[in-house]
Amino acid sequence: MKMVKIYSTGGCDAATREGSAEIVLECEGKIKYLTFSYSDTTANRCILHGLIDGVNCLKKPCNVELISSCELGVKKAQKGKGVNVDLHQELCGILIKKECEYSFSVMHGEGDILNAFIRKHRTKR
């Protein structure tokens, strides 16, 4: 199976609850940049939605590394708890349905590096 890395970052206006996610899919040296908009959301939900939208782009089973700059409540969600457990369940369900093996990676304290990496690929479109 091919190895695919999906990098996701997101943000949200707390007043309007309008948000967006930017993702980069990386596979065998090829890069694909995508952006998505969401309403009635939070920053963490935008990041999770971005990962979901990225996984939905996969056409074949693969090994997937899901990368963000924050925890996203993964450990709680694995126990069926947490504020975003619905999105975690959706994400994992899609990965299982697509027969993908997956892992979560967190770039602790490296949000600026992740954002710069994604921005670099935004400008190459």
PDB file of N, CA and C in Angstrom, residues 20-70:
ATOM      1  N   SER A  20     -12.558  27.503   8.052  1.00  0.00           N
ATOM      2  CA  SER A  20     -12.013  26.840   6.872  1.00  0.00           C
ATOM      3  C   SER A  20     -10.880  25.912   7.279  1.00  0.00           C
ATOM      4  N   ALA A  21     -10.556  25.013   6.383  1.00  0.00           N
ATOM      5  CA  ALA A  21      -9.412  24.122   6.564  1.00  0.00           C
ATOM      6  C   ALA A  21      -8.600  24.144   5.284  1.00  0.00           C
ATOM      7  N   GLU A  22      -7.299  24.034   5.455  1.00  0.00           N
ATOM      8  CA  GLU A  22      -6.393  23.863   4.332  1.00  0.00           C
ATOM      9  C   GLU A  22      -5.688  22.541   4.561  1.00  0.00           C
ATOM     10  N   ILE A  23      -5.609  21.729   3.518  1.00  0.00           N
ATOM     11  CA  ILE A  23      -4.928  20.449   3.656  1.00  0.00           C
ATOM     12  C   ILE A  23      -3.939  20.261   2.519  1.00  0.00           C
ATOM     13  N   VAL A  24      -2.943  19.450   2.810  1.00  0.00           N
ATOM     14  CA  VAL A  24      -1.994  19.006   1.802  1.00  0.00           C
ATOM     15  C   VAL A  24      -1.958  17.492   1.863  1.00  0.00           C
ATOM     16  N   LEU A  25      -2.164  16.852   0.718  1.00  0.00           N
ATOM     17  CA  LEU A  25      -1.993  15.410   0.586  1.00  0.00           C
ATOM     18  C   LEU A  25      -0.640  15.186  -0.071  1.00  0.00           C
ATOM     19  N   GLU A  26       0.165  14.321   0.533  1.00  0.00           N
ATOM     20  CA  GLU A  26       1.498  14.039   0.010  1.00  0.00           C
ATOM     21  C   GLU A  26       1.631  12.539  -0.200  1.00  0.00           C
ATOM     22  N   CYS A  27       1.971  12.137  -1.424  1.00  0.00           N
ATOM     23  CA  CYS A  27       2.124  10.721  -1.754  1.00  0.00           C
ATOM     24  C   CYS A  27       3.191  10.568  -2.829  1.00  0.00           C
ATOM     25  N   GLU A  28       4.205   9.792  -2.515  1.00  0.00           N
ATOM     26  CA  GLU A  28       5.277   9.502  -3.470  1.00  0.00           C
ATOM     27  C   GLU A  28       5.827  10.762  -4.136  1.00  0.00           C
ATOM     28  N   GLY A  29       6.058  11.785  -3.337  1.00  0.00           N
ATOM     29  CA  GLY A  29       6.631  13.022  -3.843  1.00  0.00           C
ATOM     30  C   GLY A  29       5.649  13.954  -4.531  1.00  0.00           C
ATOM     31  N   LYS A  30       4.422  13.520  -4.693  1.00  0.00           N
ATOM     32  CA  LYS A  30       3.401  14.374  -5.304  1.00  0.00           C
ATOM     33  C   LYS A  30       2.612  15.074  -4.208  1.00  0.00           C
ATOM     34  N   ILE A  31       2.254  16.319  -4.471  1.00  0.00           N
ATOM     35  CA  ILE A  31       1.556  17.154  -3.495  1.00  0.00           C
ATOM     36  C   ILE A  31       0.247  17.644  -4.097  1.00  0.00           C
ATOM     37  N   LYS A  32      -0.810  17.600  -3.292  1.00  0.00           N
ATOM     38  CA  LYS A  32      -2.094  18.178  -3.702  1.00  0.00           C
ATOM     39  C   LYS A  32      -2.579  19.078  -2.569  1.00  0.00           C
ATOM     40  N   TYR A  33      -2.856  20.329  -2.889  1.00  0.00           N
ATOM     41  CA  TYR A  33      -3.366  21.311  -1.925  1.00  0.00           C
ATOM     42  C   TYR A  33      -4.869  21.475  -2.132  1.00  0.00           C
ATOM     43  N   LEU A  34      -5.609  21.497  -1.031  1.00  0.00           N
ATOM     44  CA  LEU A  34      -7.060  21.718  -1.089  1.00  0.00           C
ATOM     45  C   LEU A  34      -7.482  22.635   0.046  1.00  0.00           C
ATOM     46  N   THR A  35      -8.555  23.370  -0.165  1.00  0.00           N
ATOM     47  CA  THR A  35      -9.120  24.206   0.892  1.00  0.00           C
ATOM     48  C   THR A  35     -10.634  24.005   0.927  1.00  0.00           C
ATOM     49  N   PHE A  36     -11.183  24.096   2.127  1.00  0.00           N
ATOM     50  CA  PHE A  36     -12.610  23.861   2.329  1.00  0.00           C
ATOM     51  C   PHE A  36     -13.153  24.898   3.308  1.00  0.00           C
ATOM     52  N   SER A  37     -14.417  25.253   3.155  1.00  0.00           N
ATOM     53  CA  SER A  37     -15.090  26.185   4.070  1.00  0.00           C
ATOM     54  C   SER A  37     -16.199  25.454   4.809  1.00  0.00           C
ATOM     55  N   TYR A  38     -16.415  25.866   6.063  1.00  0.00           N
ATOM     56  CA  TYR A  38     -17.433  25.238   6.908  1.00  0.00           C
ATOM     57  C   TYR A  38     -18.173  26.323   7.684  1.00  0.00           C
ATOM     58  N   SER A  39     -19.406  26.029   8.064  1.00  0.00           N
ATOM     59  CA  SER A  39     -20.167  26.970   8.884  1.00  0.00           C
ATOM     60  C   SER A  39     -20.580  26.285  10.180  1.00  0.00           C
ATOM     61  N   ASP A  40     -20.948  27.109  11.158  1.00  0.00           N
ATOM     62  CA  ASP A  40     -21.348  26.637  12.486  1.00  0.00           C
ATOM     63  C   ASP A  40     -20.330  25.644  13.030  1.00  0.00           C
ATOM     64  N   THR A  41     -19.102  26.117  13.211  1.00  0.00           N
ATOM     65  CA  THR A  41     -18.000  25.221  13.537  1.00  0.00           C
ATOM     66  C   THR A  41     -17.033  25.845  14.532  1.00  0.00           C
ATOM     67  N   THR A  42     -15.977  25.120  14.840  1.00  0.00           N
ATOM     68  CA  THR A  42     -14.874  25.596  15.680  1.00  0.00           C
ATOM     69  C   THR A  42     -13.575  25.305  14.936  1.00  0.00           C
ATOM     70  N   ALA A  43     -12.464  25.829  15.445  1.00  0.00           N
ATOM     71  CA  ALA A  43     -11.172  25.610  14.787  1.00  0.00           C
ATOM     72  C   ALA A  43     -10.821  24.120  14.735  1.00  0.00           C
ATOM     73  N   ASN A  44     -10.975  23.417  15.864  1.00  0.00           N
ATOM     74  CA  ASN A  44     -10.642  21.993  15.869  1.00  0.00           C
ATOM     75  C   ASN A  44     -11.543  21.196  14.936  1.00  0.00           C
ATOM     76  N   ARG A  45     -12.810  21.559  14.876  1.00  0.00           N
ATOM     77  CA  ARG A  45     -13.724  20.863  13.959  1.00  0.00           C
ATOM     78  C   ARG A  45     -13.325  21.128  12.503  1.00  0.00           C
ATOM     79  N   CYS A  46     -12.841  22.332  12.212  1.00  0.00           N
ATOM     80  CA  CYS A  46     -12.360  22.623  10.857  1.00  0.00           C
ATOM     81  C   CYS A  46     -11.193  21.708  10.495  1.00  0.00           C
ATOM     82  N   ILE A  47     -10.262  21.528  11.423  1.00  0.00           N
ATOM     83  CA  ILE A  47      -9.114  20.654  11.168  1.00  0.00           C
ATOM     84  C   ILE A  47      -9.587  19.229  10.916  1.00  0.00           C
ATOM     85  N   LEU A  48     -10.500  18.748  11.749  1.00  0.00           N
ATOM     86  CA  LEU A  48     -11.031  17.390  11.574  1.00  0.00           C
ATOM     87  C   LEU A  48     -11.808  17.251  10.265  1.00  0.00           C
ATOM     88  N   HIS A  49     -12.628  18.242   9.950  1.00  0.00           N
ATOM     89  CA  HIS A  49     -13.349  18.217   8.669  1.00  0.00           C
ATOM     90  C   HIS A  49     -12.354  18.176   7.503  1.00  0.00           C
ATOM     91  N   GLY A  50     -11.260  18.921   7.626  1.00  0.00           N
ATOM     92  CA  GLY A  50     -10.233  18.903   6.585  1.00  0.00           C
ATOM     93  C   GLY A  50      -9.637  17.517   6.401  1.00  0.00           C
ATOM     94  N   LEU A  51      -9.364  16.836   7.521  1.00  0.00           N
ATOM     95  CA  LEU A  51      -8.845  15.466   7.433  1.00  0.00           C
ATOM     96  C   LEU A  51      -9.862  14.547   6.766  1.00  0.00           C
ATOM     97  N   ILE A  52     -11.131  14.702   7.137  1.00  0.00           N
ATOM     98  CA  ILE A  52     -12.197  13.893   6.527  1.00  0.00           C
ATOM     99  C   ILE A  52     -12.253  14.151   5.021  1.00  0.00           C
ATOM    100  N   ASP A  53     -12.247  15.419   4.632  1.00  0.00           N
ATOM    101  CA  ASP A  53     -12.306  15.753   3.211  1.00  0.00           C
ATOM    102  C   ASP A  53     -11.072  15.232   2.470  1.00  0.00           C
ATOM    103  N   GLY A  54      -9.918  15.264   3.138  1.00  0.00           N
ATOM    104  CA  GLY A  54      -8.705  14.715   2.533  1.00  0.00           C
ATOM    105  C   GLY A  54      -8.805  13.214   2.326  1.00  0.00           C
ATOM    106  N   VAL A  55      -9.274  12.502   3.332  1.00  0.00           N
ATOM    107  CA  VAL A  55      -9.437  11.047   3.227  1.00  0.00           C
ATOM    108  C   VAL A  55     -10.443  10.707   2.131  1.00  0.00           C
ATOM    109  N   ASN A  56     -11.480  11.510   2.004  1.00  0.00           N
ATOM    110  CA  ASN A  56     -12.475  11.265   0.951  1.00  0.00           C
ATOM    111  C   ASN A  56     -11.876  11.365  -0.453  1.00  0.00           C
ATOM    112  N   CYS A  57     -10.734  12.020  -0.593  1.00  0.00           N
ATOM    113  CA  CYS A  57     -10.066  12.133  -1.895  1.00  0.00           C
ATOM    114  C   CYS A  57      -9.309  10.859  -2.277  1.00  0.00           C
ATOM    115  N   LEU A  58      -9.053   9.985  -1.304  1.00  0.00           N
ATOM    116  CA  LEU A  58      -8.274   8.773  -1.577  1.00  0.00           C
ATOM    117  C   LEU A  58      -9.082   7.807  -2.428  1.00  0.00           C
ATOM    118  N   LYS A  59      -8.439   7.264  -3.435  1.00  0.00           N
ATOM    119  CA  LYS A  59      -9.128   6.363  -4.365  1.00  0.00           C
ATOM    120  C   LYS A  59      -8.855   4.890  -4.088  1.00  0.00           C
ATOM    121  N   LYS A  60      -7.744   4.594  -3.386  1.00  0.00           N
ATOM    122  CA  LYS A  60      -7.353   3.208  -3.114  1.00  0.00           C
ATOM    123  C   LYS A  60      -6.939   3.072  -1.655  1.00  0.00           C
ATOM    124  N   PRO A  61      -6.966   1.850  -1.122  1.00  0.00           N
ATOM    125  CA  PRO A  61      -6.465   1.638   0.238  1.00  0.00           C
ATOM    126  C   PRO A  61      -4.999   2.063   0.329  1.00  0.00           C
ATOM    127  N   CYS A  62      -4.635   2.687   1.437  1.00  0.00           N
ATOM    128  CA  CYS A  62      -3.254   3.106   1.638  1.00  0.00           C
ATOM    129  C   CYS A  62      -2.974   3.259   3.126  1.00  0.00           C
ATOM    130  N   ASN A  63      -1.707   3.434   3.448  1.00  0.00           N
ATOM    131  CA  ASN A  63      -1.309   3.770   4.808  1.00  0.00           C
ATOM    132  C   ASN A  63      -1.405   5.285   4.916  1.00  0.00           C
ATOM    133  N   VAL A  64      -2.174   5.763   5.869  1.00  0.00           N
ATOM    134  CA  VAL A  64      -2.439   7.193   5.978  1.00  0.00           C
ATOM    135  C   VAL A  64      -1.911   7.719   7.306  1.00  0.00           C
ATOM    136  N   GLU A  65      -1.124   8.778   7.236  1.00  0.00           N
ATOM    137  CA  GLU A  65      -0.698   9.497   8.429  1.00  0.00           C
ATOM    138  C   GLU A  65      -1.449  10.821   8.434  1.00  0.00           C
ATOM    139  N   LEU A  66      -2.247  11.046   9.470  1.00  0.00           N
ATOM    140  CA  LEU A  66      -3.062  12.253   9.622  1.00  0.00           C
ATOM    141  C   LEU A  66      -2.304  13.214  10.528  1.00  0.00           C
ATOM    142  N   ILE A  67      -1.949  14.376  10.013  1.00  0.00           N
ATOM    143  CA  ILE A  67      -1.042  15.277  10.718  1.00  0.00           C
ATOM    144  C   ILE A  67      -1.706  16.620  10.979  1.00  0.00           C
ATOM    145  N   SER A  68      -1.643  17.058  12.245  1.00  0.00           N
ATOM    146  CA  SER A  68      -2.142  18.378  12.634  1.00  0.00           C
ATOM    147  C   SER A  68      -1.204  18.938  13.695  1.00  0.00           C
ATOM    148  N   SER A  69      -1.461  20.163  14.117  1.00  0.00           N
ATOM    149  CA  SER A  69      -0.604  20.784  15.128  1.00  0.00           C
ATOM    150  C   SER A  69      -1.209  20.711  16.527  1.00  0.00           C
ATOM    151  N   CYS A  70      -2.368  20.069  16.663  1.00  0.00           N
ATOM    152  CA  CYS A  70      -2.982  19.945  17.988  1.00  0.00           C
ATOM    153  C   CYS A  70      -3.581  18.552  18.164  1.00  0.00           C
TER     154      CYS A  70
END
